[in-house]
């Protein structure tokens, strides 16, 4: 797992490469550049070996947590990660999410997984709950796992304070999240976060880091994976390319899709596709934080 110092700059800050150098002449653009173009493209066809989402599990393996410790998967969605944490590490995992459908799907996934690995029945449970009021006792959790959920927490400071409250003094919070970068302009930002039902402040790295401090957390590690998960997915399945094509179709013929699926679903689909595209082009940048109680 590659690491960066906790004093990393703003997400997507690629100062050296973002300085504009205008071609000095027409010759430079149309004579010199074509001479390197093919070789340049061949270099770009080589993978930069992006890390994928498994980096979170690799990170968990370094935390020295024993089998049987208690984990909270906050905003667990359909339960895939809660089940994997129990299967791979023998943790006791509580998956919380406010959406009833997610909890139903998670329970169905648990039933299916438990057919092959019966011990999961005693290790994993799912429950409807929100981050703002976590229904667990003080100092009862060893790891809070929060992946791609921070977008939606209406009251970020209260949610993080709840995480701090339920963590044991020796506990760890592992938080993965995509942040807006300076490449995401205001109009794009408004449309994206509105479509995806996100609290816009929660994608601002300075705001989120100040909320960590206010809630009683210190940053132990920051890993900036930027757009790597997008590259990783593209190299394996081409999925981000598919989302780009879908974006083009959504934008070119909105009525076709609105008439069939409704405007709300159209907006969510557009937001979701743009999220994948923006992640590929540096308008969103991923980070993982390892947080520890500060005192
Ligand atoms: C993008 S999904 C991520 C799901 C899962 N963590 C994953 O990585 O696949 C975001 C999840 O956050 C949940 N969520 C929304 N508001 C929440 C809140 N206030 N407290 C906890 N979870 C919330 C949503 O219902 C949704 O399942």
Tab-separated table of C-alpha atoms and ligand atoms in Angstrom:
chain	number	residue	atom	x	y	z
A	1	UNK	CA	0.000	0.000	0.000
A	2	UNK	CA	1.566	3.305	-1.060
A	3	UNK	CA	1.284	6.168	1.347
A	4	UNK	CA	1.448	9.896	1.421
A	5	UNK	CA	2.174	12.151	4.309
A	6	UNK	CA	-0.780	13.438	6.273
A	7	UNK	CA	0.170	16.899	5.017
A	8	UNK	CA	-0.759	16.072	1.419
A	9	UNK	CA	-1.973	19.054	-0.638
A	10	UNK	CA	-5.405	19.503	-2.157
A	11	UNK	CA	-6.685	16.451	-4.045
A	12	UNK	CA	-5.710	16.389	-7.674
A	13	UNK	CA	-2.935	18.911	-7.104
A	14	UNK	CA	-0.543	18.137	-9.938
A	15	UNK	CA	1.137	21.526	-9.931
A	16	UNK	CA	4.004	20.757	-12.306
A	17	UNK	CA	1.861	19.143	-15.024
A	18	UNK	CA	-1.004	21.629	-14.765
A	19	UNK	CA	1.151	24.640	-15.763
A	20	UNK	CA	0.076	25.478	-19.317
A	21	UNK	CA	2.789	25.559	-21.965
A	22	UNK	CA	1.335	26.871	-25.200
A	23	UNK	CA	2.999	25.478	-28.337
A	24	UNK	CA	5.433	28.216	-29.398
A	25	UNK	CA	4.516	27.974	-33.036
A	26	UNK	CA	2.318	26.236	-35.549
A	27	UNK	CA	5.357	24.168	-36.483
A	28	UNK	CA	5.646	22.869	-32.944
A	29	UNK	CA	2.004	21.742	-33.008
A	30	UNK	CA	1.846	20.356	-36.536
A	31	UNK	CA	5.428	19.425	-37.327
A	32	UNK	CA	7.295	18.441	-34.157
A	33	UNK	CA	4.417	16.882	-32.243
A	34	UNK	CA	3.428	14.407	-35.026
A	35	UNK	CA	7.022	13.111	-34.944
A	36	UNK	CA	6.543	11.826	-31.365
A	37	UNK	CA	2.805	11.193	-31.445
A	38	UNK	CA	2.841	7.458	-32.215
A	39	UNK	CA	5.597	6.730	-29.697
A	40	UNK	CA	3.798	8.887	-27.130
A	41	UNK	CA	0.557	6.933	-27.626
A	42	UNK	CA	2.431	3.638	-27.286
A	43	UNK	CA	3.850	4.884	-23.973
A	44	UNK	CA	0.331	5.782	-22.873
A	45	UNK	CA	-0.886	2.295	-23.788
A	46	UNK	CA	1.359	0.925	-21.026
A	47	UNK	CA	-0.351	0.471	-17.685
A	48	UNK	CA	0.809	2.600	-14.765
A	49	UNK	CA	-0.229	-0.336	-12.561
A	50	UNK	CA	-3.058	1.426	-10.751
A	51	UNK	CA	-4.130	0.173	-7.361
A	52	UNK	CA	-7.701	-1.105	-7.135
A	53	UNK	CA	-10.252	-1.117	-4.307
A	54	UNK	CA	-8.503	-4.091	-2.683
A	55	UNK	CA	-6.029	-1.601	-1.276
A	56	UNK	CA	-8.577	-1.097	1.524
A	57	UNK	CA	-8.348	-4.756	2.506
A	58	UNK	CA	-4.556	-4.658	2.247
A	59	UNK	CA	-4.643	-1.701	4.603
A	60	UNK	CA	-6.918	-3.506	7.078
A	61	UNK	CA	-4.403	-6.386	7.115
A	62	UNK	CA	-1.726	-3.956	8.354
A	63	UNK	CA	-3.798	-2.668	11.292
A	64	UNK	CA	-3.050	-5.631	13.578
A	65	UNK	CA	-6.706	-6.335	14.366
A	66	UNK	CA	-7.373	-9.784	15.842
A	67	UNK	CA	-10.097	-12.170	14.635
A	68	UNK	CA	-13.308	-11.589	16.582
A	69	UNK	CA	-12.945	-7.815	16.942
A	70	UNK	CA	-16.005	-5.647	16.353
A	71	UNK	CA	-16.395	-3.677	13.127
A	72	UNK	CA	-18.962	-1.092	12.078
A	73	UNK	CA	-19.542	-0.797	8.315
A	74	UNK	CA	-21.198	2.618	8.169
A	75	UNK	CA	-23.279	3.161	5.033
A	76	UNK	CA	-22.855	-0.519	4.165
A	77	UNK	CA	-25.072	-0.400	1.069
A	78	UNK	CA	-25.757	-3.900	-0.246
A	79	UNK	CA	-23.419	-5.486	2.291
A	80	UNK	CA	-20.650	-6.804	0.032
A	81	UNK	CA	-17.820	-5.328	2.086
A	82	UNK	CA	-19.261	-6.243	5.483
A	83	UNK	CA	-19.468	-9.867	4.340
A	84	UNK	CA	-15.934	-9.805	2.919
A	85	UNK	CA	-14.509	-8.297	6.129
A	86	UNK	CA	-16.088	-11.132	8.119
A	87	UNK	CA	-15.052	-13.825	5.629
A	88	UNK	CA	-11.435	-12.675	5.185
A	89	UNK	CA	-10.636	-11.514	8.736
A	90	UNK	CA	-13.190	-13.270	11.012
A	91	UNK	CA	-14.393	-9.899	12.289
A	92	UNK	CA	-17.826	-9.421	13.868
A	93	UNK	CA	-19.386	-6.870	11.529
A	94	UNK	CA	-22.402	-4.612	12.025
A	95	UNK	CA	-23.557	-3.154	8.709
A	96	UNK	CA	-25.694	-0.010	9.038
A	97	UNK	CA	-27.515	1.797	6.266
A	98	UNK	CA	-30.664	3.966	6.242
A	99	UNK	CA	-32.110	2.501	3.034
A	100	UNK	CA	-34.465	-0.433	3.623
A	101	UNK	CA	-33.785	-1.939	0.201
A	102	UNK	CA	-30.033	-1.996	0.883
A	103	UNK	CA	-30.547	-3.877	4.143
A	104	UNK	CA	-32.865	-6.381	2.434
A	105	UNK	CA	-30.355	-6.975	-0.382
A	106	UNK	CA	-27.513	-7.227	2.178
A	107	UNK	CA	-29.443	-9.833	4.195
A	108	UNK	CA	-30.138	-11.838	1.023
A	109	UNK	CA	-26.416	-11.690	0.135
A	110	UNK	CA	-25.552	-12.839	3.659
A	111	UNK	CA	-27.940	-15.801	3.419
A	112	UNK	CA	-26.351	-16.805	0.100
A	113	UNK	CA	-22.768	-16.423	1.384
A	114	UNK	CA	-23.599	-18.334	4.563
A	115	UNK	CA	-24.609	-21.355	2.480
A	116	UNK	CA	-20.926	-21.706	1.594
A	117	UNK	CA	-19.423	-20.238	4.787
A	118	UNK	CA	-21.878	-20.964	7.652
A	119	UNK	CA	-19.749	-19.091	10.235
A	120	UNK	CA	-20.820	-15.819	8.554
A	121	UNK	CA	-24.285	-16.160	10.125
A	122	UNK	CA	-22.796	-15.525	13.560
A	123	UNK	CA	-20.408	-12.815	12.403
A	124	UNK	CA	-22.460	-10.411	10.265
A	125	UNK	CA	-25.670	-8.500	10.891
A	126	UNK	CA	-27.369	-5.684	9.029
A	127	UNK	CA	-29.602	-2.996	10.438
A	128	UNK	CA	-31.313	0.209	9.346
A	129	UNK	CA	-29.486	3.153	10.952
A	130	UNK	CA	-27.993	6.549	10.086
A	131	UNK	CA	-24.504	7.846	10.825
A	132	UNK	CA	-25.929	10.756	12.808
A	133	UNK	CA	-27.290	8.387	15.518
A	134	UNK	CA	-25.365	5.126	15.614
A	135	UNK	CA	-27.214	2.550	17.734
A	136	UNK	CA	-24.113	1.095	19.419
A	137	UNK	CA	-22.651	1.490	22.917
A	138	UNK	CA	-19.782	3.879	23.657
A	139	UNK	CA	-16.302	2.397	23.123
A	140	UNK	CA	-17.621	-0.887	21.710
A	141	UNK	CA	-16.053	-0.905	18.200
A	142	UNK	CA	-12.472	-1.660	17.080
A	143	UNK	CA	-12.776	-0.586	13.436
A	144	UNK	CA	-15.171	1.820	11.751
A	145	UNK	CA	-15.141	1.108	7.996
A	146	UNK	CA	-16.754	3.834	5.935
A	147	UNK	CA	-16.440	3.462	2.160
A	148	UNK	CA	-17.993	5.869	-0.346
A	149	UNK	CA	-20.717	6.943	2.077
A	150	UNK	CA	-19.571	10.285	3.489
A	151	UNK	CA	-21.215	12.146	0.577
A	152	UNK	CA	-24.633	11.732	2.144
A	153	UNK	CA	-24.071	12.485	5.839
A	154	UNK	CA	-26.292	15.513	6.471
A	155	UNK	CA	-24.472	16.478	9.658
A	156	UNK	CA	-20.853	15.486	9.094
A	157	UNK	CA	-19.494	16.609	12.436
A	158	UNK	CA	-22.201	14.812	14.375
A	159	UNK	CA	-21.711	11.660	12.277
A	160	UNK	CA	-17.962	11.670	12.916
A	161	UNK	CA	-18.539	12.376	16.621
A	162	UNK	CA	-20.775	9.306	16.705
A	163	UNK	CA	-17.991	7.262	15.081
A	164	UNK	CA	-15.569	8.568	17.695
A	165	UNK	CA	-18.027	7.779	20.501
A	166	UNK	CA	-18.497	4.133	19.505
A	167	UNK	CA	-14.765	3.529	18.905
A	168	UNK	CA	-12.591	2.103	21.651
A	169	UNK	CA	-9.639	4.351	22.572
A	170	UNK	CA	-7.404	1.861	20.699
A	171	UNK	CA	-9.754	1.740	17.701
A	172	UNK	CA	-9.263	2.897	14.114
A	173	UNK	CA	-11.535	4.485	11.525
A	174	UNK	CA	-10.828	3.710	7.883
A	175	UNK	CA	-12.574	6.155	5.611
A	176	UNK	CA	-12.530	6.128	1.811
A	177	UNK	CA	-14.074	8.962	-0.142
A	178	UNK	CA	-13.868	10.884	-3.431
A	179	UNK	CA	-13.191	14.626	-3.183
A	180	UNK	CA	-13.778	17.425	-5.672
A	181	UNK	CA	-10.611	18.869	-7.222
A	182	UNK	CA	-10.024	22.357	-8.657
A	183	UNK	CA	-10.723	20.860	-12.111
A	184	UNK	CA	-14.412	20.449	-11.184
A	185	UNK	CA	-16.005	23.795	-11.994
A	186	UNK	CA	-18.931	25.302	-10.114
A	187	UNK	CA	-21.658	24.395	-12.607
A	188	UNK	CA	-20.445	20.801	-12.904
A	189	UNK	CA	-20.239	20.589	-9.144
A	190	UNK	CA	-23.797	21.859	-8.544
A	191	UNK	CA	-25.281	19.491	-11.117
A	192	UNK	CA	-23.299	16.471	-9.975
A	193	UNK	CA	-23.932	16.729	-6.259
A	194	UNK	CA	-27.585	17.604	-6.736
A	195	UNK	CA	-28.134	14.590	-8.998
A	196	UNK	CA	-26.369	12.267	-6.567
A	197	UNK	CA	-28.091	13.589	-3.409
A	198	UNK	CA	-24.757	14.630	-1.941
A	199	UNK	CA	-23.975	17.304	0.651
A	200	UNK	CA	-21.606	19.543	-1.407
A	201	UNK	CA	-19.446	20.540	1.598
A	202	UNK	CA	-18.637	16.868	2.194
A	203	UNK	CA	-16.482	16.706	-0.952
A	204	UNK	CA	-14.295	19.611	0.207
A	205	UNK	CA	-11.110	18.169	1.653
A	206	UNK	CA	-10.399	21.121	3.997
A	207	UNK	CA	-13.921	21.001	5.430
A	208	UNK	CA	-13.832	17.240	5.935
A	209	UNK	CA	-10.381	17.311	7.557
A	210	UNK	CA	-11.487	20.074	9.941
A	211	UNK	CA	-14.518	17.950	10.855
A	212	UNK	CA	-12.159	15.055	11.734
A	213	UNK	CA	-10.400	17.289	14.237
A	214	UNK	CA	-13.624	18.695	15.676
A	215	UNK	CA	-14.967	15.169	16.200
A	216	UNK	CA	-11.849	14.069	18.115
A	217	UNK	CA	-9.907	12.286	15.375
A	218	UNK	CA	-6.285	12.668	14.323
A	219	UNK	CA	-5.142	11.716	10.834
A	220	UNK	CA	-2.718	8.804	11.087
A	221	UNK	CA	-2.309	8.115	7.332
A	222	UNK	CA	-3.619	9.523	4.068
A	223	UNK	CA	-3.425	7.494	0.894
A	224	UNK	CA	-4.346	9.417	-2.237
A	225	UNK	CA	-5.504	6.963	-4.875
A	226	UNK	CA	-6.764	9.822	-7.072
A	227	UNK	CA	-8.268	8.233	-10.225
A	228	UNK	CA	-6.489	4.880	-9.870
A	229	UNK	CA	-9.654	2.879	-9.213
A	230	UNK	CA	-11.053	4.225	-12.492
A	231	UNK	CA	-7.928	3.190	-14.419
A	232	UNK	CA	-8.009	-0.177	-12.646
A	233	UNK	CA	-11.637	-0.756	-13.694
A	234	UNK	CA	-10.960	0.429	-17.250
A	235	UNK	CA	-8.012	-1.929	-17.681
A	236	UNK	CA	-10.026	-4.905	-16.444
A	237	UNK	CA	-13.581	-4.404	-17.701
A	238	UNK	CA	-13.714	-1.196	-19.730
A	239	UNK	CA	-16.547	-0.040	-17.446
A	240	UNK	CA	-15.519	3.646	-17.260
A	241	UNK	CA	-15.457	3.735	-21.087
A	242	UNK	CA	-18.989	2.332	-21.125
A	243	UNK	CA	-20.057	5.091	-18.727
A	244	UNK	CA	-18.493	7.700	-21.031
A	245	UNK	CA	-20.500	6.361	-23.968
A	246	UNK	CA	-23.649	6.364	-21.814
A	247	UNK	CA	-22.953	10.011	-20.879
A	248	UNK	CA	-22.745	10.924	-24.562
A	249	UNK	CA	-26.092	9.221	-25.275
A	250	UNK	CA	-27.794	10.761	-22.230
A	251	UNK	CA	-26.676	14.226	-23.303
A	252	UNK	CA	-27.502	13.812	-26.987
A	253	UNK	CA	-31.039	12.459	-26.620
A	254	UNK	CA	-32.363	13.186	-23.106
A	255	UNK	CA	-36.035	12.854	-24.072
A	256	UNK	CA	-35.614	9.248	-25.212
A	257	UNK	CA	-34.549	8.240	-21.690
A	258	UNK	CA	-36.718	10.691	-19.720
A	259	UNK	CA	-39.865	9.462	-21.513
A	260	UNK	CA	-39.019	5.876	-20.592
A	261	UNK	CA	-37.490	6.156	-17.121
A	262	UNK	CA	-38.585	9.588	-15.821
A	263	UNK	CA	-36.589	12.752	-15.124
A	264	UNK	CA	-35.470	11.767	-11.619
A	265	UNK	CA	-33.945	8.512	-12.863
A	266	UNK	CA	-32.442	10.328	-15.846
A	267	UNK	CA	-30.722	12.815	-13.517
A	268	UNK	CA	-29.411	10.071	-11.231
A	269	UNK	CA	-28.076	8.085	-14.208
A	270	UNK	CA	-26.423	11.203	-15.649
A	271	UNK	CA	-24.884	12.024	-12.257
A	272	UNK	CA	-23.636	8.459	-11.837
A	273	UNK	CA	-22.121	8.341	-15.348
A	274	UNK	CA	-20.476	11.745	-14.884
A	275	UNK	CA	-19.078	10.611	-11.539
A	276	UNK	CA	-17.245	7.780	-13.370
A	277	UNK	CA	-16.061	10.121	-16.124
A	278	UNK	CA	-14.926	12.834	-13.700
A	279	UNK	CA	-13.023	10.264	-11.665
A	280	UNK	CA	-11.081	9.361	-14.818
A	281	UNK	CA	-10.241	12.938	-15.745
A	282	UNK	CA	-9.079	14.326	-12.428
A	283	UNK	CA	-12.191	16.247	-11.443
A	284	UNK	CA	-12.686	13.836	-8.529
A	285	UNK	CA	-9.864	12.365	-6.512
A	286	UNK	CA	-9.996	9.426	-4.115
A	287	UNK	CA	-8.464	9.301	-0.675
A	288	UNK	CA	-8.282	6.823	2.150
A	289	UNK	CA	-7.817	8.132	5.666
A	290	UNK	CA	-6.721	6.121	8.652
A	291	UNK	CA	-8.066	8.042	11.658
A	292	UNK	CA	-7.286	7.471	15.303
A	293	UNK	CA	-8.836	8.991	18.427
A	294	UNK	CA	-6.880	12.139	19.215
A	295	UNK	CA	-7.024	11.965	22.973
B	1	LIG	C1	-22.307	4.908	-2.676
B	1	LIG	S1	-23.096	3.912	-1.504
B	1	LIG	C2	-21.714	2.999	-0.817
B	1	LIG	C3	-22.105	1.666	-0.252
B	1	LIG	C4	-20.930	0.840	0.307
B	1	LIG	N1	-20.297	1.466	1.427
B	1	LIG	C5	-19.903	0.543	-0.759
B	1	LIG	O1	-18.773	1.008	-0.663
B	1	LIG	O2	-20.226	-0.176	-1.709
B	1	LIG	C6	-23.489	5.077	-0.209
B	1	LIG	C7	-24.325	4.487	0.920
B	1	LIG	O3	-24.440	5.435	1.985
B	1	LIG	C8	-25.741	5.271	2.556
B	1	LIG	N2	-26.123	6.462	3.362
B	1	LIG	C9	-26.771	7.573	2.937
B	1	LIG	N3	-26.985	8.422	3.963
B	1	LIG	C10	-26.455	7.833	5.061
B	1	LIG	C11	-26.380	8.190	6.448
B	1	LIG	N4	-26.868	9.360	6.891
B	1	LIG	N5	-25.815	7.330	7.310
B	1	LIG	C12	-25.292	6.141	6.862
B	1	LIG	N6	-25.342	5.747	5.571
B	1	LIG	C13	-25.916	6.584	4.687
B	1	LIG	C14	-26.603	5.063	1.322
B	1	LIG	O4	-27.857	4.541	1.642
B	1	LIG	C15	-25.745	4.153	0.473
B	1	LIG	O5	-26.004	2.803	0.709
